[in-house]
């Protein structure tokens, strides 16, 4: 995008529009001495509507101003940036990327602008315009695309590898993007079917015996996958595709003994697999197939303290050819902004209590050094006699050995 150096004394600008003579007026950051001030003008091409670039009610402009150390003035199709040379250069890069996004037909949203600023501030090698304009699927006027740099790398890994692991906290788009790539591959006839699976593990609750048929019982566990499918495929066609076997949604236990050829397979909630289940699933891979495994290792619901297969597999398959591990973080959360803050808060809590707890959020303190802790008493429901026998073995029990049991 052409930029024209502009002097504050230029006759093309009215005196009222010039910056203050002593300091600039940055909205965020320290003030810059007048001796270090320079001005740069960006000319926006006629093909880029200013209202699309600046947002409704200048919403995007105000967001950018809060993040820049330079002063920004808009006149017609010109954006005048005044500040220190380094601050001006950064501001020019920001507006160049936003202009490129609008020029490619993108709609600027505050979250996309924030991501572009984050990428530029952290020196990302990829251009924000390239990351935020990569379309995967379009349906009903809605486009599914990666919204962060790590999501873009995750999507690229799916294109380039046969088995991809997407590991990160809730809300980072791991499963949603994987399913979008699966639907894209099916539409492009790269595969003949889509298989979506997840372990049927309760999230710390005991739901008891569910009513209905076998499919009625497992449906609640698979409902999140159906919900994502409805965003990407015509809902009226899902029963037909499911009945024909083109789309299969099944619990992980149904994968044993199968060889999955010409399929795009997505394993969701993989943190709730055991190491044995993870090995079983990965060895189902057939010819012409692709696998994506997603999960959050901080939310393991396996009973009895079992090891998570997703944690173990990272050390087993690290360095294996055609297998990629992509890690996402709170920066990649695309839900409500509070979700990212919540993820960070829990991570800090776990880090602060790592020496006192058995694991994340268990609240079970380790014995101090040299302290011996007696093993827990095993309690079994073996009837009233066992209960009375357990009472008699307690030193402080009110029931002494040899005393008669209380009358019923």
Coordinates of C-alpha atoms in Angstrom, one line a residue:
X1 CA 0.0 0.0 0.0
X2 CA 1.6 3.3 -1.0
X3 CA 2.7 5.5 1.9
X4 CA 3.7 9.1 1.5
X5 CA 6.0 10.8 4.0
X6 CA 4.3 14.0 5.2
X7 CA 5.6 16.9 7.1
X8 CA 3.5 18.6 9.8
X9 CA 4.2 21.9 8.0
X10 CA 2.9 20.7 4.7
X11 CA 0.5 23.2 3.1
X12 CA -1.8 20.3 2.2
X13 CA -2.9 20.0 5.8
X14 CA -4.7 22.8 7.7
X15 CA -3.0 24.1 10.9
X16 CA -5.9 22.8 13.0
X17 CA -5.2 19.3 11.8
X18 CA -1.5 19.3 12.7
X19 CA -0.3 17.5 15.9
X20 CA 0.5 19.5 19.0
X21 CA 3.8 21.4 18.6
X22 CA 5.5 19.8 21.7
X23 CA 4.2 16.2 22.0
X24 CA 2.2 13.8 20.1
X25 CA -1.1 12.5 21.4
X26 CA -0.9 8.7 21.6
X27 CA -3.9 7.0 23.2
X28 CA -1.7 4.3 24.6
X29 CA 1.9 4.5 25.8
X30 CA 4.3 7.2 26.7
X31 CA 4.3 10.6 24.9
X32 CA 7.0 11.2 22.2
X33 CA 9.1 14.3 22.2
X34 CA 8.4 16.7 19.3
X35 CA 12.0 16.2 18.0
X36 CA 11.3 12.6 17.3
X37 CA 7.9 13.2 15.6
X38 CA 7.4 12.4 11.9
X39 CA 4.2 11.9 9.9
X40 CA 3.3 9.3 7.2
X41 CA 0.2 9.3 5.0
X42 CA -1.4 6.1 3.8
X43 CA -3.6 6.5 0.7
X44 CA -6.4 3.9 0.7
X45 CA -7.3 2.7 -2.8
X46 CA -10.8 3.5 -4.1
X47 CA -11.6 -0.3 -4.2
X48 CA -11.5 -0.4 -0.4
X49 CA -14.6 1.3 1.2
X50 CA -13.5 3.4 4.2
X51 CA -16.6 2.3 6.2
X52 CA -15.5 -1.3 5.8
X53 CA -11.9 -0.4 6.9
X54 CA -12.8 1.8 9.8
X55 CA -15.9 -0.1 11.0
X56 CA -19.4 1.0 11.8
X57 CA -19.2 4.2 13.9
X58 CA -15.4 4.0 13.5
X59 CA -15.4 0.9 15.8
X60 CA -12.3 -0.6 14.1
X61 CA -10.5 2.7 14.1
X62 CA -11.0 3.3 17.8
X63 CA -9.7 -0.3 18.5
X64 CA -6.6 0.3 16.4
X65 CA -5.9 3.7 18.1
X66 CA -6.0 2.1 21.5
X67 CA -3.3 -0.3 20.5
X68 CA -1.0 2.2 18.7
X69 CA 1.5 4.6 20.2
X70 CA 1.1 7.0 17.2
X71 CA -1.6 9.5 16.5
X72 CA -4.1 8.6 13.8
X73 CA -6.0 11.1 11.7
X74 CA -8.4 10.1 8.8
X75 CA -9.3 12.5 6.0
X76 CA -11.2 11.2 3.1
X77 CA -9.3 8.2 1.8
X78 CA -6.1 9.2 3.5
X79 CA -4.8 8.0 6.9
X80 CA -2.2 10.3 8.5
X81 CA 0.0 8.7 11.2
X82 CA 2.1 10.9 13.4
X83 CA 4.6 9.7 16.0
X84 CA 8.0 8.2 16.4
X85 CA 9.4 6.6 13.2
X86 CA 9.2 3.1 14.7
X87 CA 5.7 3.6 15.9
X88 CA 4.7 5.0 12.5
X89 CA 6.2 1.9 10.8
X90 CA 4.2 -0.4 13.0
X91 CA 1.0 1.5 12.4
X92 CA 1.6 1.4 8.6
X93 CA 2.0 -2.4 8.8
X94 CA -1.3 -2.7 10.7
X95 CA -3.3 -0.6 8.2
X96 CA -1.7 -2.4 5.3
X97 CA -2.9 -5.7 6.6
X98 CA -6.4 -4.5 7.3
X99 CA -6.6 -2.9 3.9
X100 CA -5.4 -6.2 2.4
X101 CA -8.1 -8.1 4.3
X102 CA -10.9 -5.8 3.2
X103 CA -9.5 -5.9 -0.4
X104 CA -9.8 -9.7 -0.4
X105 CA -13.5 -9.5 0.5
X106 CA -13.1 -10.1 4.2
X107 CA -15.3 -8.5 6.8
X108 CA -13.3 -6.8 9.6
X109 CA -14.4 -7.8 13.1
X110 CA -12.9 -6.7 16.3
X111 CA -11.6 -10.1 17.2
X112 CA -9.9 -10.4 13.8
X113 CA -8.3 -7.0 14.2
X114 CA -7.1 -7.9 17.7
X115 CA -5.5 -11.1 16.3
X116 CA -3.8 -9.2 13.5
X117 CA -2.4 -6.8 16.0
X118 CA -1.2 -9.7 18.2
X119 CA 0.5 -11.4 15.3
X120 CA 2.3 -8.2 14.2
X121 CA 3.3 -7.3 17.7
X122 CA 4.9 -10.8 18.3
X123 CA 6.7 -10.8 15.0
X124 CA 4.9 -13.7 13.3
X125 CA 6.4 -14.9 10.1
X126 CA 3.0 -15.3 8.4
X127 CA 1.0 -12.2 7.3
X128 CA -2.2 -11.7 9.2
X129 CA -4.0 -11.1 5.8
X130 CA -2.9 -14.6 4.7
X131 CA -3.9 -16.2 8.0
X132 CA -7.3 -14.6 8.4
X133 CA -8.4 -15.0 4.8
X134 CA -7.9 -18.8 4.5
X135 CA -11.4 -20.1 3.8
X136 CA -12.2 -23.7 4.6
X137 CA -16.0 -23.9 4.1
X138 CA -18.8 -21.5 3.2
X139 CA -22.4 -22.2 3.9
X140 CA -25.4 -19.9 4.2
X141 CA -23.3 -16.9 3.8
X142 CA -21.1 -18.0 6.7
X143 CA -17.4 -18.8 6.2
X144 CA -15.4 -21.2 8.4
X145 CA -11.7 -20.2 8.6
X146 CA -8.9 -20.2 11.1
X147 CA -9.0 -17.1 13.3
X148 CA -5.5 -17.3 14.9
X149 CA -2.0 -18.1 13.8
X150 CA -1.9 -21.4 15.7
X151 CA -5.2 -22.4 14.1
X152 CA -3.8 -21.7 10.7
X153 CA -0.8 -23.9 11.5
X154 CA -3.2 -26.6 12.7
X155 CA -5.1 -26.5 9.5
X156 CA -1.9 -26.6 7.5
X157 CA -0.7 -29.6 9.5
X158 CA -3.9 -31.4 8.6
X159 CA -3.2 -30.7 4.9
X160 CA 0.4 -31.9 5.1
X161 CA 0.2 -35.0 7.4
X162 CA -1.7 -38.2 7.7
X163 CA -2.1 -38.1 11.5
X164 CA -2.5 -34.8 13.4
X165 CA -2.9 -34.2 17.1
X166 CA -4.6 -30.9 18.1
X167 CA -4.0 -30.3 21.8
X168 CA -5.3 -27.3 23.6
X169 CA -7.8 -25.8 26.0
X170 CA -11.5 -25.5 25.5
X171 CA -12.8 -23.1 22.9
X172 CA -9.7 -23.1 20.6
X173 CA -11.5 -24.7 17.6
X174 CA -9.7 -28.0 17.6
X175 CA -12.7 -30.2 16.8
X176 CA -14.6 -27.6 14.8
X177 CA -11.8 -27.0 12.4
X178 CA -11.0 -30.7 12.1
X179 CA -14.6 -31.4 11.2
X180 CA -14.6 -28.6 8.7
X181 CA -11.6 -30.1 7.0
X182 CA -13.3 -33.5 7.0
X183 CA -16.4 -32.0 5.2
X184 CA -14.1 -30.2 2.8
X185 CA -12.3 -33.4 2.0
X186 CA -15.6 -35.2 1.4
X187 CA -16.9 -32.5 -0.9
X188 CA -13.6 -32.6 -2.9
X189 CA -14.0 -36.4 -3.1
X190 CA -10.6 -36.8 -1.4
X191 CA -12.3 -39.4 0.9
X192 CA -15.4 -41.5 0.6
X193 CA -16.7 -41.1 4.2
X194 CA -16.3 -39.2 7.5
X195 CA -16.0 -41.0 10.8
X196 CA -16.5 -39.0 14.0
X197 CA -15.8 -40.7 17.3
X198 CA -15.3 -40.0 20.9
X199 CA -15.0 -42.0 24.1
X200 CA -18.3 -42.3 26.1
X201 CA -16.9 -41.0 29.4
X202 CA -18.9 -39.0 31.8
X203 CA -17.5 -35.6 32.9
X204 CA -17.2 -36.4 36.6
X205 CA -20.8 -37.4 37.0
X206 CA -22.7 -40.7 37.2
X207 CA -25.7 -40.6 34.9
X208 CA -26.9 -44.0 35.7
X209 CA -28.8 -46.3 33.3
X210 CA -30.1 -44.2 30.4
X211 CA -33.5 -45.2 28.9
X212 CA -34.0 -46.2 25.3
X213 CA -32.1 -48.1 22.6
X214 CA -28.4 -48.4 22.4
X215 CA -28.2 -45.4 20.1
X216 CA -30.4 -43.4 22.5
X217 CA -27.9 -44.2 25.3
X218 CA -24.8 -43.1 23.4
X219 CA -26.4 -40.1 21.6
X220 CA -25.8 -37.6 24.5
X221 CA -22.1 -38.3 24.4
X222 CA -21.9 -37.7 20.6
X223 CA -24.3 -34.7 20.5
X224 CA -21.5 -32.1 20.3
X225 CA -20.3 -33.7 17.0
X226 CA -23.8 -33.6 15.6
X227 CA -24.1 -29.9 16.6
X228 CA -21.0 -29.1 14.7
X229 CA -22.2 -31.1 11.6
X230 CA -25.4 -29.1 11.5
X231 CA -23.2 -25.9 11.0
X232 CA -21.4 -27.4 8.0
X233 CA -23.9 -29.7 6.2
X234 CA -27.5 -29.3 5.3
X235 CA -29.4 -30.7 8.3
X236 CA -31.9 -32.4 6.0
X237 CA -29.1 -34.4 4.3
X238 CA -27.5 -35.6 7.6
X239 CA -29.9 -38.6 8.1
X240 CA -29.5 -39.7 4.5
X241 CA -25.7 -39.4 4.7
X242 CA -25.7 -41.2 8.0
X243 CA -27.9 -44.0 6.8
X244 CA -25.7 -44.5 3.7
X245 CA -22.6 -44.7 5.9
X246 CA -21.1 -41.6 4.3
X247 CA -21.1 -39.9 7.7
X248 CA -20.6 -42.1 10.8
X249 CA -20.8 -40.9 14.4
X250 CA -20.0 -43.7 16.8
X251 CA -18.4 -44.2 20.2
X252 CA -14.7 -45.2 20.3
X253 CA -15.5 -48.8 21.4
X254 CA -17.0 -49.4 18.0
X255 CA -13.7 -48.9 16.3
X256 CA -12.0 -52.1 17.5
X257 CA -11.4 -54.7 14.8
X258 CA -12.0 -52.3 11.9
X259 CA -9.7 -51.1 9.1
X260 CA -10.8 -47.6 8.0
X261 CA -9.9 -47.0 4.4
X262 CA -10.6 -43.8 2.3
X263 CA -11.9 -42.0 5.3
X264 CA -11.4 -38.9 7.3
X265 CA -11.5 -39.9 10.9
X266 CA -11.8 -37.4 13.8
X267 CA -11.3 -38.6 17.4
X268 CA -12.7 -36.0 19.8
X269 CA -12.1 -35.7 23.6
X270 CA -9.0 -37.9 23.2
X271 CA -7.8 -37.0 26.7
X272 CA -10.4 -39.5 28.0
X273 CA -8.8 -42.5 26.2
X274 CA -6.5 -44.9 28.0
X275 CA -3.1 -45.6 26.4
X276 CA -4.6 -49.0 25.2
X277 CA -7.5 -47.3 23.6
X278 CA -5.3 -44.7 21.9
X279 CA -3.1 -47.5 20.4
X280 CA -6.2 -49.4 19.2
X281 CA -7.6 -46.3 17.5
X282 CA -4.4 -45.2 15.7
X283 CA -3.9 -48.7 14.4
X284 CA -7.3 -48.6 12.6
X285 CA -5.8 -46.3 10.0
X286 CA -6.2 -47.7 6.5
X287 CA -5.2 -46.8 3.0
X288 CA -6.2 -43.3 1.7
X289 CA -7.3 -42.2 5.2
X290 CA -6.4 -39.3 7.4
X291 CA -6.8 -39.0 11.2
X292 CA -7.2 -36.0 13.4
X293 CA -7.0 -36.5 17.2
X294 CA -8.2 -33.6 19.5
X295 CA -8.2 -33.1 23.2
X296 CA -7.5 -31.1 26.3
X297 CA -5.0 -32.7 28.6
X298 CA -6.1 -30.5 31.5
X299 CA -9.7 -31.9 31.5
X300 CA -9.2 -35.7 32.0
X301 CA -12.4 -37.4 33.2
X302 CA -11.0 -41.0 33.3
X303 CA -12.0 -42.8 36.5
X304 CA -9.7 -44.1 39.1
X305 CA -6.7 -41.9 38.2
X306 CA -6.0 -43.8 34.9
X307 CA -3.4 -42.4 32.6
X308 CA -4.6 -40.4 29.6
X309 CA -3.7 -41.9 26.3
X310 CA -3.3 -38.4 24.8
X311 CA -0.6 -37.5 27.3
X312 CA 1.3 -40.8 26.8
X313 CA 1.1 -40.7 23.0
X314 CA 3.1 -37.4 22.8
X315 CA 6.2 -39.1 24.1
X316 CA 5.6 -42.3 22.1
X317 CA 5.1 -40.8 18.6
X318 CA 7.2 -37.7 18.9
X319 CA 9.5 -37.6 15.8
X320 CA 7.5 -40.2 13.9
X321 CA 7.3 -39.3 10.2
X322 CA 4.0 -38.0 8.9
X323 CA 2.7 -37.5 12.4
X324 CA 2.2 -33.9 13.6
X325 CA 1.4 -32.4 17.1
X326 CA -0.1 -28.9 17.1
X327 CA -0.5 -27.1 20.4
X328 CA -3.0 -24.3 21.0
X329 CA -3.3 -22.0 24.0
X330 CA -5.6 -19.4 25.6
X331 CA -4.5 -17.0 22.8
X332 CA -6.4 -19.1 20.4
X333 CA -9.7 -19.2 22.3
X334 CA -12.5 -18.0 20.0
X335 CA -15.3 -18.2 22.4
X336 CA -16.2 -15.4 24.9
X337 CA -13.2 -13.3 25.8
X338 CA -13.6 -14.5 29.4
X339 CA -12.9 -18.1 28.4
X340 CA -9.3 -17.2 27.6
X341 CA -8.9 -15.5 31.0
X342 CA -10.4 -18.5 32.8
X343 CA -8.0 -20.9 31.0
X344 CA -5.0 -18.7 32.1
X345 CA -6.3 -18.4 35.7
X346 CA -6.6 -22.2 36.0
X347 CA -3.1 -22.6 34.5
X348 CA -1.6 -20.2 37.0
X349 CA -3.4 -22.0 39.9
X350 CA -2.1 -25.4 38.7
X351 CA 1.4 -24.0 38.4
X352 CA 1.3 -22.4 41.9
X353 CA 0.0 -25.6 43.5
X354 CA 2.1 -28.1 41.5
X355 CA 4.2 -29.0 44.5
X356 CA 1.3 -29.5 46.9
X357 CA -1.2 -31.4 44.8
X358 CA -1.2 -34.8 43.0
X359 CA -2.4 -33.2 39.8
X360 CA -4.4 -30.3 38.3
X361 CA -7.1 -29.2 40.8
X362 CA -7.1 -32.4 42.8
X363 CA -6.6 -30.6 46.1
X364 CA -4.8 -33.7 47.5
X365 CA -1.6 -32.5 49.2
X366 CA 1.6 -34.5 48.9
X367 CA 3.0 -35.8 52.2
X368 CA 5.8 -33.5 53.4
X369 CA 9.3 -34.9 53.2
X370 CA 9.9 -37.6 55.8
X371 CA 6.3 -37.8 56.7
X372 CA 4.7 -41.2 56.6
X373 CA 1.0 -41.4 55.8
X374 CA -1.1 -44.5 56.5
X375 CA -2.8 -46.0 53.5
X376 CA -6.5 -45.2 53.2
X377 CA -9.0 -47.6 54.8
X378 CA -10.8 -49.6 52.2
X379 CA -14.5 -49.6 52.8
X380 CA -16.6 -52.3 51.3
X381 CA -20.4 -52.7 51.4
X382 CA -20.5 -56.2 52.8
X383 CA -23.5 -55.9 55.2
X384 CA -23.9 -55.0 58.8
X385 CA -21.4 -57.5 60.1
X386 CA -18.5 -56.0 58.2
X387 CA -19.5 -52.6 59.3
X388 CA -19.5 -53.7 63.0
X389 CA -16.2 -55.4 62.5
X390 CA -14.7 -52.3 61.1
X391 CA -16.0 -50.3 64.1
X392 CA -14.4 -52.7 66.6
X393 CA -11.0 -52.2 65.0
X394 CA -11.0 -48.5 65.5
X395 CA -9.1 -47.4 68.7
X396 CA -11.6 -44.8 69.5
X397 CA -14.7 -46.7 68.7
X398 CA -17.5 -46.7 71.1
X399 CA -18.1 -50.4 70.4
X400 CA -15.4 -52.5 72.3
X401 CA -14.2 -56.0 71.3
X402 CA -16.4 -58.7 72.7
X403 CA -19.3 -56.4 73.5
X404 CA -22.7 -57.4 72.3
X405 CA -24.0 -55.7 69.2
X406 CA -26.8 -53.1 69.7
X407 CA -30.3 -54.4 69.4
X408 CA -32.2 -53.6 66.3

